[in-house]
Amino acid sequence: MTTENHTVSDMFGHFTMTIGGRAVAGEQRYEVLNPATEQVFATAPDCAQAELDQAVAAARSAFPVWRDTPIAARRLALHAIADTLQANLEGLTRLLIAEHGKPADVATVDIMGAALWCRGTSQLDLPVQVFEDTEIRRGETRRVPLGVVGAIAAWNYPVLLGMIKVAPALLAGNTVVLKPSPFTPLTTLKIGELLRGVLPDGVLNVISGGDALGPWLTAHPGIDKVTFTGSTQTGRKVAASGAATLKRITLELGGNDAAIVLPDVDVEEVAQKLFWAAFRNSGQVCLAIKRLYIHKDIYEPLKAALVAYAKTVKMGDASEQGTQLGPLQNLPQYQLVLSLIQDAKEQGYTFLTGGEALEGPGYFIPVTLIDNPPEDSRIVQEEQFGPVLPLLRFDTIDEAISRANATEYGLGATVWSSDLHQAARLCERLEAGNCWVNEAHYLSPFGAFSGHKQSGLGVEGSVEGLLEFTNAKTIFVKKAQPVPA
Ligand code: NAD
């Protein structure tokens, strides 16, 4: 396996799918635009059903050899992926900025996070459990790969979300067909291209296409498992589609994460941390703070600090130096966020900042803070996934916990306090798969990441997540009968 460093200009140009180690341009293509300029700057293959069949066939034919490849070699393959991402970091970052609109620091985290995830995952082990070993019999349970994994990613962190799926799938001995979002196909296609010759042909196939491709993939009889990141609404369709062929399914879905800020925090210091926990990537983070519950004793000063800090942050085209926040990534998401703002206006809620889309090209909505809207408002109840945040005043901790838990979602939650013990105890009462004290967004390949309630099904990360790419297989070996005395 070799790693090559491609120049930045190599990253743009013609984008092709990777099927069985070969470039496939696609019979049809569609346009990809830069959300900061709304200018089309590239085209991507619009995978046809027959091309999906080829990708699945390539993955299936590569499967037996990859399954039987020693796990030590599969670990090295994950390092080779990481090496490739790192060797091409600059060019991939530029490409990701162009297709996504995210600032360079966020694009770097997307790519480097993927590399680190590959390296971390490579250290996980597939357990062998010997539960009986007597003179009569040996019984053990092993884990074996499932076959072909269909991996479907959302557009907000295309590289990281893709590799969080690819790394454990490959380590467990599966082969993969990876499909990025139609809105952000290019960086993933380029990574597929860079990995030709790094991974054996057919082990990782990368395809791109429009709205029909996801449903074709989840219904495809040649796919054994679907691992999906996206909205709860689509997750339900994926589960229904996979049921016909009893596919194994992992779903990482939407969230409406609450943050609870207790009165003992340092207001100035915590304001900046809360700001970035809510607005990094222009709020397009599944684990972004989406409802900010602030204790009444510090509500006014923290509100003032957030408003003051928001005014210092630069939004714009991420290809320009100093940009800290980019546009919404795509038109439907832009329209969704604007509809939530419009609803808040019609209801007469108070806007502390923002509230109007920026003029000119690009899907820009400035940081919008809404002052204490009612709990049953759309902006509190729905996942905004954009740069709009309701600030919500609470009186007692019990009240804050109950309001935080009053949602169908259960992805993440944060508690902010100088009393770490109390904050950790509050985490235990929050109905969410991932809780943080005094920080947000931090993830580890060694920790189980899961959405509770309508935020998901199954686990990513950790040995538990790795096992989701396997079947249990139990082998009993009857030993020679002991000779009766
Ligand atoms: P989405 O559900 O619209 O699309 C996600 C992916 O599914 C895309 O690749 C899309 O092409 C594909 N898809 C669409 N319809 C499909 C179908 N019927 N069958 C199969 N695939 C289909 O979501 P999105 O707008 O791309 O992403 C935003 C959502 O993702 C938000 O709700 C966000 O919270 C969530 N998200 C969750 C996590 C997590 O780890 N829990 C991480 C990132 C984003």
Coordinates of C-alpha atoms and ligand atoms in Angstrom, one line a residue:
M1 CA 0.0 0.0 0.0
T2 CA 1.4 3.4 -1.0
T3 CA 0.4 6.9 -0.2
E4 CA 0.8 9.7 -2.7
N5 CA 0.6 13.4 -2.2
H6 CA -1.4 15.1 -4.9
T7 CA -1.1 18.9 -5.6
V8 CA -3.9 21.3 -4.6
S9 CA -4.9 21.8 -8.3
D10 CA -5.2 18.0 -8.7
M11 CA -8.1 18.2 -6.3
F12 CA -10.4 20.1 -8.6
G13 CA -11.3 19.1 -12.2
H14 CA -13.1 15.9 -13.1
F15 CA -14.7 13.9 -10.3
T16 CA -15.4 10.2 -10.8
M17 CA -16.8 7.3 -8.7
T18 CA -14.6 4.5 -7.6
I19 CA -16.0 1.1 -8.4
G20 CA -13.9 -2.0 -8.1
G21 CA -10.8 0.3 -8.0
R22 CA -11.7 1.9 -11.4
A23 CA -12.8 5.4 -12.2
V24 CA -16.4 5.6 -13.3
A25 CA -17.6 8.9 -14.7
G26 CA -21.3 8.0 -14.7
E27 CA -23.6 8.1 -17.6
Q28 CA -25.4 11.1 -16.1
R29 CA -23.9 13.9 -14.1
Y30 CA -25.3 16.7 -11.9
E31 CA -24.0 20.2 -11.0
V32 CA -22.4 21.0 -7.6
L33 CA -22.3 24.6 -6.4
N34 CA -20.5 26.6 -3.9
P35 CA -23.0 27.7 -1.2
A36 CA -21.1 30.9 -0.6
T37 CA -21.4 32.1 -4.2
E38 CA -24.2 29.9 -5.6
Q39 CA -21.9 29.3 -8.6
V40 CA -21.6 25.8 -10.1
F41 CA -18.0 24.9 -10.0
A42 CA -18.0 21.1 -10.7
T43 CA -20.1 18.2 -11.7
A44 CA -20.5 14.8 -10.0
P45 CA -21.6 11.5 -11.3
D46 CA -25.3 10.8 -10.9
C47 CA -25.0 7.0 -10.3
A48 CA -27.5 4.9 -12.3
Q49 CA -29.1 1.8 -10.8
A50 CA -26.8 -0.4 -13.1
E51 CA -23.8 1.4 -11.7
L52 CA -24.9 0.8 -8.2
D53 CA -25.3 -2.8 -9.1
Q54 CA -21.6 -2.8 -10.3
A55 CA -20.5 -1.2 -7.1
V56 CA -22.3 -3.8 -5.0
A57 CA -20.9 -6.6 -7.2
A58 CA -17.4 -5.2 -6.8
A59 CA -17.7 -5.0 -3.1
R60 CA -19.2 -8.5 -2.9
S61 CA -16.4 -10.0 -5.1
A62 CA -13.7 -8.3 -2.9
F63 CA -15.3 -9.5 0.3
P64 CA -14.0 -13.1 0.7
V65 CA -10.4 -12.0 0.3
W66 CA -10.7 -9.0 2.5
R67 CA -12.6 -11.1 5.2
D68 CA -9.7 -13.6 5.2
T69 CA -7.0 -10.9 5.2
P70 CA -5.4 -10.9 8.7
I71 CA -6.7 -8.2 11.0
A72 CA -3.1 -6.9 11.3
A73 CA -3.2 -6.0 7.6
R74 CA -6.6 -4.5 7.9
R75 CA -5.3 -2.3 10.8
L76 CA -2.5 -1.1 8.5
A77 CA -5.1 -0.3 5.8
L78 CA -6.8 2.1 8.2
H79 CA -3.4 3.8 8.8
A80 CA -2.9 4.0 5.0
I81 CA -6.3 5.8 4.7
A82 CA -5.2 8.2 7.5
D83 CA -1.8 8.8 5.8
T84 CA -3.6 9.5 2.5
L85 CA -5.9 12.0 4.2
Q86 CA -3.1 13.8 6.0
A87 CA -0.7 13.8 2.9
N88 CA -3.5 15.6 0.9
L89 CA -4.8 17.7 3.7
E90 CA -4.3 21.1 2.0
G91 CA -6.0 20.2 -1.3
L92 CA -8.8 18.3 0.4
T93 CA -9.4 21.2 2.7
R94 CA -9.7 23.6 -0.2
L95 CA -12.1 21.3 -2.0
L96 CA -14.2 20.9 1.1
I97 CA -14.4 24.6 1.7
A98 CA -15.6 25.1 -1.9
E99 CA -18.3 22.5 -1.9
H100 CA -19.4 23.0 1.7
G101 CA -18.8 26.6 2.6
K102 CA -17.2 25.8 6.0
P103 CA -14.2 27.7 7.2
A104 CA -10.7 26.3 7.0
D105 CA -10.5 25.3 10.7
V106 CA -13.8 23.3 10.5
A107 CA -12.8 21.7 7.2
T108 CA -9.4 20.7 8.7
V109 CA -11.2 19.1 11.7
D110 CA -13.5 17.3 9.2
I111 CA -10.5 15.7 7.4
M112 CA -8.1 15.3 10.3
G113 CA -10.9 14.0 12.6
A114 CA -11.4 11.3 9.9
A115 CA -7.7 10.4 9.9
L116 CA -7.6 10.2 13.7
W117 CA -10.8 8.1 13.7
C118 CA -9.1 5.7 11.4
R119 CA -6.0 5.5 13.6
G120 CA -8.1 5.1 16.8
T121 CA -10.4 2.5 15.3
S122 CA -7.3 0.5 14.1
Q123 CA -6.5 -0.2 17.8
L124 CA -9.9 -1.8 18.6
D125 CA -10.1 -5.6 18.9
L126 CA -12.7 -8.1 17.9
P127 CA -13.3 -10.1 21.0
V128 CA -13.3 -13.9 21.2
Q129 CA -15.2 -15.1 24.2
V130 CA -14.4 -18.6 25.4
F131 CA -17.3 -19.4 27.7
E132 CA -16.7 -23.1 28.1
D133 CA -13.4 -25.1 28.0
T134 CA -13.7 -28.4 29.7
E135 CA -12.4 -31.9 29.1
I136 CA -15.6 -32.5 27.2
R137 CA -16.1 -29.4 25.1
R138 CA -14.8 -26.0 24.1
G139 CA -17.3 -23.3 23.3
E140 CA -16.4 -19.9 22.0
T141 CA -18.2 -16.9 20.4
R142 CA -16.3 -15.0 17.7
R143 CA -17.3 -12.0 15.6
V144 CA -17.4 -12.4 11.9
P145 CA -18.0 -9.7 9.2
L146 CA -21.4 -9.2 7.7
G147 CA -20.4 -8.8 4.0
V148 CA -21.2 -5.6 2.1
V149 CA -21.9 -2.4 4.1
G150 CA -23.8 0.5 2.5
A151 CA -22.6 3.7 4.2
I152 CA -24.7 6.8 3.8
A153 CA -23.5 10.2 5.1
A154 CA -25.1 13.6 5.8
W155 CA -23.6 16.8 4.3
N156 CA -22.5 18.6 7.4
Y157 CA -19.2 16.7 8.1
P158 CA -18.9 14.7 4.9
V159 CA -15.4 13.3 5.4
L160 CA -15.6 12.5 9.1
L161 CA -19.1 11.0 8.9
G162 CA -18.0 8.8 6.0
M163 CA -14.8 7.5 7.7
I164 CA -16.6 6.9 11.1
K165 CA -18.5 4.3 9.1
V166 CA -15.8 3.1 6.7
A167 CA -13.0 2.5 9.4
P168 CA -14.9 0.0 11.6
A169 CA -16.6 -1.7 8.7
L170 CA -13.2 -2.4 7.0
L171 CA -11.5 -3.4 10.3
A172 CA -14.2 -5.9 10.9
G173 CA -13.6 -7.4 7.5
N174 CA -16.5 -6.0 5.5
T175 CA -16.3 -4.3 2.1
V176 CA -18.1 -1.0 1.6
V177 CA -20.1 1.1 -0.8
L178 CA -20.0 4.7 0.5
K179 CA -22.5 7.3 -0.6
P180 CA -22.0 11.0 0.4
S181 CA -24.9 13.5 0.4
P182 CA -25.8 14.8 -3.0
F183 CA -25.0 18.3 -1.7
T184 CA -21.3 17.4 -0.8
P185 CA -20.1 14.6 -3.0
L186 CA -16.8 15.9 -4.2
T187 CA -14.4 15.5 -1.3
T188 CA -15.6 12.0 -0.7
L189 CA -15.3 11.2 -4.4
K190 CA -11.7 12.6 -4.4
I191 CA -10.8 10.5 -1.4
G192 CA -12.1 7.4 -3.2
E193 CA -9.9 8.3 -6.1
L194 CA -6.8 8.9 -3.8
L195 CA -7.4 5.5 -2.2
R196 CA -7.3 3.6 -5.5
G197 CA -4.2 1.4 -5.2
V198 CA -4.0 2.1 -1.5
L199 CA -6.8 -0.4 -0.7
P200 CA -7.4 -3.6 -2.7
D201 CA -9.9 -3.1 -5.6
G202 CA -13.5 -3.3 -4.5
V203 CA -12.9 -3.0 -0.8
L204 CA -14.0 0.6 -0.7
N205 CA -16.4 1.8 -3.5
V206 CA -17.5 5.4 -3.6
I207 CA -20.6 6.5 -5.5
S208 CA -22.6 9.7 -5.8
G209 CA -26.0 10.6 -7.0
G210 CA -29.3 12.3 -6.5
D211 CA -32.3 11.6 -4.3
A212 CA -33.0 8.2 -5.8
L213 CA -29.7 6.7 -4.9
G214 CA -30.2 6.4 -1.2
P215 CA -33.4 4.4 -1.4
W216 CA -31.9 2.1 -4.1
L217 CA -29.0 1.4 -1.8
T218 CA -31.0 0.7 1.3
A219 CA -33.3 -1.7 -0.7
H220 CA -30.5 -3.4 -2.6
P221 CA -30.4 -7.2 -1.9
G222 CA -26.6 -7.3 -2.2
I223 CA -26.1 -5.0 0.8
D224 CA -26.0 -6.7 4.2
K225 CA -25.9 -3.7 6.4
V226 CA -26.7 0.0 6.2
T227 CA -25.0 2.5 8.4
F228 CA -26.7 5.8 8.1
T229 CA -26.3 9.4 9.3
G230 CA -29.0 11.9 8.6
S231 CA -32.3 13.2 9.7
T232 CA -34.7 11.2 11.9
Q233 CA -37.3 11.4 9.2
T234 CA -35.0 9.8 6.6
G235 CA -33.8 7.3 9.2
R236 CA -37.3 5.9 9.6
K237 CA -37.4 5.3 5.8
V238 CA -34.0 3.6 5.9
A239 CA -35.2 1.2 8.7
A240 CA -38.4 0.5 6.7
S241 CA -36.6 -0.1 3.5
G242 CA -34.0 -2.4 5.1
A243 CA -36.6 -4.5 6.8
A244 CA -37.5 -6.3 3.6
T245 CA -34.1 -8.0 3.4
L246 CA -33.5 -7.9 7.2
K247 CA -30.5 -5.7 6.8
R248 CA -28.5 -4.8 9.9
I249 CA -29.0 -1.1 10.5
T250 CA -27.2 1.6 12.4
L251 CA -28.9 5.0 12.5
E252 CA -27.3 8.3 13.7
L253 CA -30.1 10.8 13.5
G254 CA -31.2 14.3 14.4
G255 CA -31.1 16.1 17.7
N256 CA -32.3 19.1 19.7
D257 CA -29.5 19.3 22.2
A258 CA -30.1 21.3 25.4
A259 CA -27.4 23.1 27.3
I260 CA -28.1 23.9 31.0
V261 CA -26.0 26.8 32.4
L262 CA -25.9 26.9 36.2
P263 CA -25.5 30.2 38.1
D264 CA -21.9 29.5 39.3
V265 CA -20.2 29.8 35.9
D266 CA -17.8 32.6 34.9
V267 CA -20.2 34.4 32.5
E268 CA -17.6 36.0 30.2
E269 CA -15.5 32.8 29.9
V270 CA -18.5 30.5 29.3
A271 CA -20.2 32.8 26.8
Q272 CA -17.5 32.2 24.1
K273 CA -17.5 28.5 24.7
L274 CA -21.3 28.3 24.5
F275 CA -21.2 30.5 21.4
W276 CA -19.0 28.0 19.5
A277 CA -20.8 25.0 20.9
A278 CA -23.9 26.4 19.3
F279 CA -22.6 28.0 16.1
R280 CA -19.5 26.2 14.9
N281 CA -20.0 25.2 11.3
S282 CA -22.9 27.8 11.3
G283 CA -24.8 25.6 13.7
Q284 CA -24.8 22.6 11.3
V285 CA -23.5 20.1 13.8
C286 CA -25.7 17.3 15.0
L287 CA -24.3 17.9 18.6
A288 CA -24.6 21.7 18.4
I289 CA -26.4 23.4 21.3
K290 CA -29.9 23.9 20.0
R291 CA -31.7 25.1 23.2
L292 CA -29.7 27.2 25.7
Y293 CA -31.3 27.0 29.2
I294 CA -29.7 29.8 31.4
H295 CA -30.4 30.1 35.2
K296 CA -32.4 33.3 36.0
D297 CA -29.6 34.8 38.2
I298 CA -27.2 35.0 35.2
Y299 CA -29.7 35.2 32.3
E300 CA -29.2 38.9 31.7
P301 CA -25.4 39.1 31.9
L302 CA -24.9 35.9 29.9
K303 CA -27.3 37.2 27.3
A304 CA -25.4 40.4 27.0
A305 CA -22.1 38.6 26.8
L306 CA -23.4 36.3 24.0
V307 CA -24.8 39.3 22.0
A308 CA -21.5 41.2 22.4
Y309 CA -19.4 38.2 21.3
A310 CA -21.7 37.4 18.4
K311 CA -20.9 40.9 17.0
T312 CA -17.2 40.2 16.9
V313 CA -17.5 37.0 14.7
K314 CA -16.9 37.3 11.0
M315 CA -19.3 35.5 8.6
G316 CA -18.5 35.2 4.9
D317 CA -17.0 33.2 2.1
A318 CA -14.7 30.8 3.8
S319 CA -12.1 31.1 1.0
E320 CA -11.4 34.6 2.4
Q321 CA -8.9 35.0 5.2
G322 CA -10.4 35.4 8.7
T323 CA -13.8 34.0 8.0
Q324 CA -15.1 32.2 11.1
L325 CA -18.6 31.3 10.0
G326 CA -19.7 30.3 6.5
P327 CA -23.2 30.0 4.8
L328 CA -25.8 27.4 5.2
Q329 CA -24.7 24.5 3.1
N330 CA -27.6 24.1 0.8
L331 CA -30.8 25.7 -0.3
P332 CA -33.4 23.5 1.5
Q333 CA -31.5 23.9 4.8
Y334 CA -31.3 27.7 4.2
Q335 CA -35.1 27.8 3.6
L336 CA -35.8 25.7 6.6
V337 CA -33.8 28.0 8.9
L338 CA -35.5 31.1 7.3
S339 CA -38.9 29.5 7.9
L340 CA -38.1 29.1 11.6
I341 CA -37.0 32.8 11.8
Q342 CA -40.2 33.9 9.9
D343 CA -42.3 31.9 12.4
A344 CA -40.5 33.6 15.3
K345 CA -41.2 37.0 13.8
E346 CA -44.8 36.2 13.2
Q347 CA -45.2 35.2 16.8
G348 CA -43.6 38.4 18.0
Y349 CA -40.5 37.0 19.7
T350 CA -37.6 39.3 20.5
F351 CA -34.5 39.1 18.3
L352 CA -31.3 40.0 20.1
T353 CA -29.1 39.7 16.9
G354 CA -29.7 38.6 13.3
G355 CA -33.1 37.7 12.0
E356 CA -32.5 38.7 8.3
A357 CA -30.7 36.8 5.6
L358 CA -27.6 38.6 4.3
E359 CA -27.9 40.3 0.9
G360 CA -26.0 39.1 -2.1
P361 CA -25.2 35.6 -3.3
G362 CA -24.8 32.8 -0.9
Y363 CA -27.0 31.1 1.7
F364 CA -25.9 33.4 4.5
I365 CA -28.0 33.8 7.7
P366 CA -26.2 35.8 10.4
V367 CA -26.1 34.5 14.0
T368 CA -29.6 35.0 15.3
L369 CA -30.3 34.9 19.1
I370 CA -33.9 34.8 20.2
D371 CA -34.8 36.1 23.7
N372 CA -36.7 33.6 25.8
P373 CA -39.3 32.3 23.4
P374 CA -42.1 30.0 24.7
E375 CA -41.3 26.4 25.3
D376 CA -43.8 25.3 22.7
S377 CA -42.4 27.6 19.9
R378 CA -41.1 26.0 16.7
I379 CA -37.6 27.3 17.4
V380 CA -37.5 25.4 20.7
Q381 CA -39.3 22.2 19.6
E382 CA -37.7 21.7 16.2
E383 CA -34.1 21.0 15.2
Q384 CA -32.9 24.2 13.5
F385 CA -29.5 22.9 12.3
G386 CA -28.4 26.4 11.6
P387 CA -27.2 29.7 13.2
V388 CA -30.4 30.4 15.2
L389 CA -30.5 29.8 18.9
P390 CA -33.3 30.3 21.5
L391 CA -32.0 31.6 24.9
L392 CA -34.3 30.2 27.6
R393 CA -34.5 31.3 31.2
F394 CA -35.1 28.8 34.0
D395 CA -35.6 29.1 37.8
T396 CA -34.8 25.6 39.2
I397 CA -32.6 22.8 38.2
D398 CA -35.5 20.3 38.3
E399 CA -37.4 22.5 35.9
A400 CA -34.4 22.8 33.5
I401 CA -33.9 19.0 33.5
S402 CA -37.6 18.4 32.8
R403 CA -37.6 21.0 30.0
A404 CA -34.4 19.6 28.5
N405 CA -35.9 16.1 28.5
A406 CA -39.2 17.1 27.0
T407 CA -38.3 16.3 23.4
E408 CA -38.5 13.2 21.1
Y409 CA -34.8 13.6 20.5
G410 CA -32.0 12.2 22.8
L411 CA -28.7 12.9 21.0
G412 CA -26.6 15.1 23.2
A413 CA -26.7 17.5 26.1
T414 CA -24.3 19.7 28.0
V415 CA -24.1 21.1 31.6
W416 CA -22.0 24.2 32.4
S417 CA -21.0 24.7 36.0
S418 CA -18.0 25.2 38.3
D419 CA -19.3 22.3 40.5
L420 CA -18.1 19.4 38.4
H421 CA -19.6 16.8 40.8
Q422 CA -23.1 18.3 40.6
A423 CA -22.8 18.8 36.8
A424 CA -21.8 15.1 36.3
R425 CA -24.8 14.1 38.5
L426 CA -27.1 16.2 36.3
C427 CA -25.8 14.4 33.2
E428 CA -27.1 11.2 34.6
R429 CA -30.6 12.7 34.6
L430 CA -30.5 14.0 31.0
E431 CA -32.1 11.7 28.4
A432 CA -29.3 11.8 25.8
G433 CA -26.7 9.4 24.5
N434 CA -23.8 11.8 24.9
C435 CA -23.4 14.3 27.7
W436 CA -20.6 16.8 28.4
V437 CA -19.7 19.0 31.3
N438 CA -18.1 22.4 30.4
E439 CA -17.4 21.4 26.8
A440 CA -19.3 20.2 23.7
H441 CA -18.7 18.1 20.5
Y442 CA -15.7 16.2 21.8
L443 CA -15.8 12.6 20.4
S444 CA -13.5 9.6 20.8
P445 CA -13.2 6.4 18.7
F446 CA -13.0 4.6 22.0
G447 CA -16.3 6.0 23.4
A448 CA -19.7 4.7 22.4
F449 CA -21.7 7.3 20.4
S450 CA -25.4 6.8 20.3
G451 CA -28.6 8.6 19.9
H452 CA -31.4 7.8 22.4
K453 CA -35.1 8.0 21.7
Q454 CA -35.7 9.3 18.1
S455 CA -32.0 10.3 17.7
G456 CA -30.8 6.9 16.6
L457 CA -30.5 3.2 16.7
G458 CA -27.3 1.5 17.6
V459 CA -23.8 2.8 18.3
E460 CA -20.8 4.2 16.5
G461 CA -17.3 4.3 17.9
S462 CA -15.8 1.9 20.6
V463 CA -15.8 -1.9 20.5
E464 CA -19.6 -1.7 20.8
G465 CA -19.8 0.2 17.5
L466 CA -17.3 -2.1 15.8
L467 CA -19.5 -5.1 16.8
E468 CA -22.4 -3.6 14.8
F469 CA -20.4 -4.5 11.7
T470 CA -20.3 -8.2 12.7
N471 CA -22.4 -11.2 13.3
A472 CA -21.8 -13.3 16.4
K473 CA -20.7 -16.8 15.6
T474 CA -20.5 -19.5 18.2
I475 CA -18.4 -22.7 17.7
F476 CA -18.7 -25.8 19.9
V477 CA -15.9 -28.4 19.7
K478 CA -16.7 -31.7 21.3
K479 CA -13.6 -33.2 22.7
A480 CA -12.8 -36.9 23.0
Q481 CA -15.2 -38.5 25.5
P482 CA -13.4 -39.2 28.8
V483 CA -13.0 -43.0 29.2
P484 CA -15.4 -44.2 32.0
A485 CA -13.5 -45.4 35.1
Ligands
NAD1 P1 -31.0 13.6 5.2 O1 -31.7 12.6 6.1 O2 -31.8 14.5 4.3 O3 -29.9 12.9 4.3 C1 -28.9 12.1 4.8 C2 -28.4 11.2 3.7 O4 -29.4 10.2 3.4 C3 -28.0 11.8 2.4 O5 -26.9 11.1 1.9 C4 -29.2 11.6 1.5 O6 -28.9 11.5 0.2 C5 -29.7 10.2 2.0 N1 -31.1 9.9 1.8 C6 -32.1 10.8 1.7 N2 -33.3 10.1 1.5 C7 -33.0 8.8 1.6 C8 -33.8 7.6 1.6 N3 -35.1 7.6 1.5 N4 -33.1 6.4 1.8 C9 -31.8 6.4 1.9 N5 -31.0 7.5 2.0 C10 -31.6 8.7 1.8 O7 -30.1 14.5 6.2 P2 -29.1 15.7 5.9 O8 -30.0 16.9 5.6 O9 -28.1 15.3 5.0 O10 -28.4 15.9 7.3 C11 -28.9 16.7 8.4 C12 -29.4 15.8 9.5 O11 -28.4 14.8 9.9 C13 -29.8 16.5 10.7 O12 -31.0 16.1 11.3 C14 -28.6 16.2 11.7 O13 -28.9 16.3 13.1 C15 -28.3 14.8 11.3 N6 -27.0 14.4 11.6 C16 -26.8 13.4 12.6 C17 -25.6 13.0 13.1 C18 -25.4 12.0 14.1 O14 -24.3 11.5 14.3 N7 -26.4 11.7 14.9 C19 -24.4 13.6 12.5 C20 -24.6 14.6 11.5 C21 -25.9 14.9 11.0

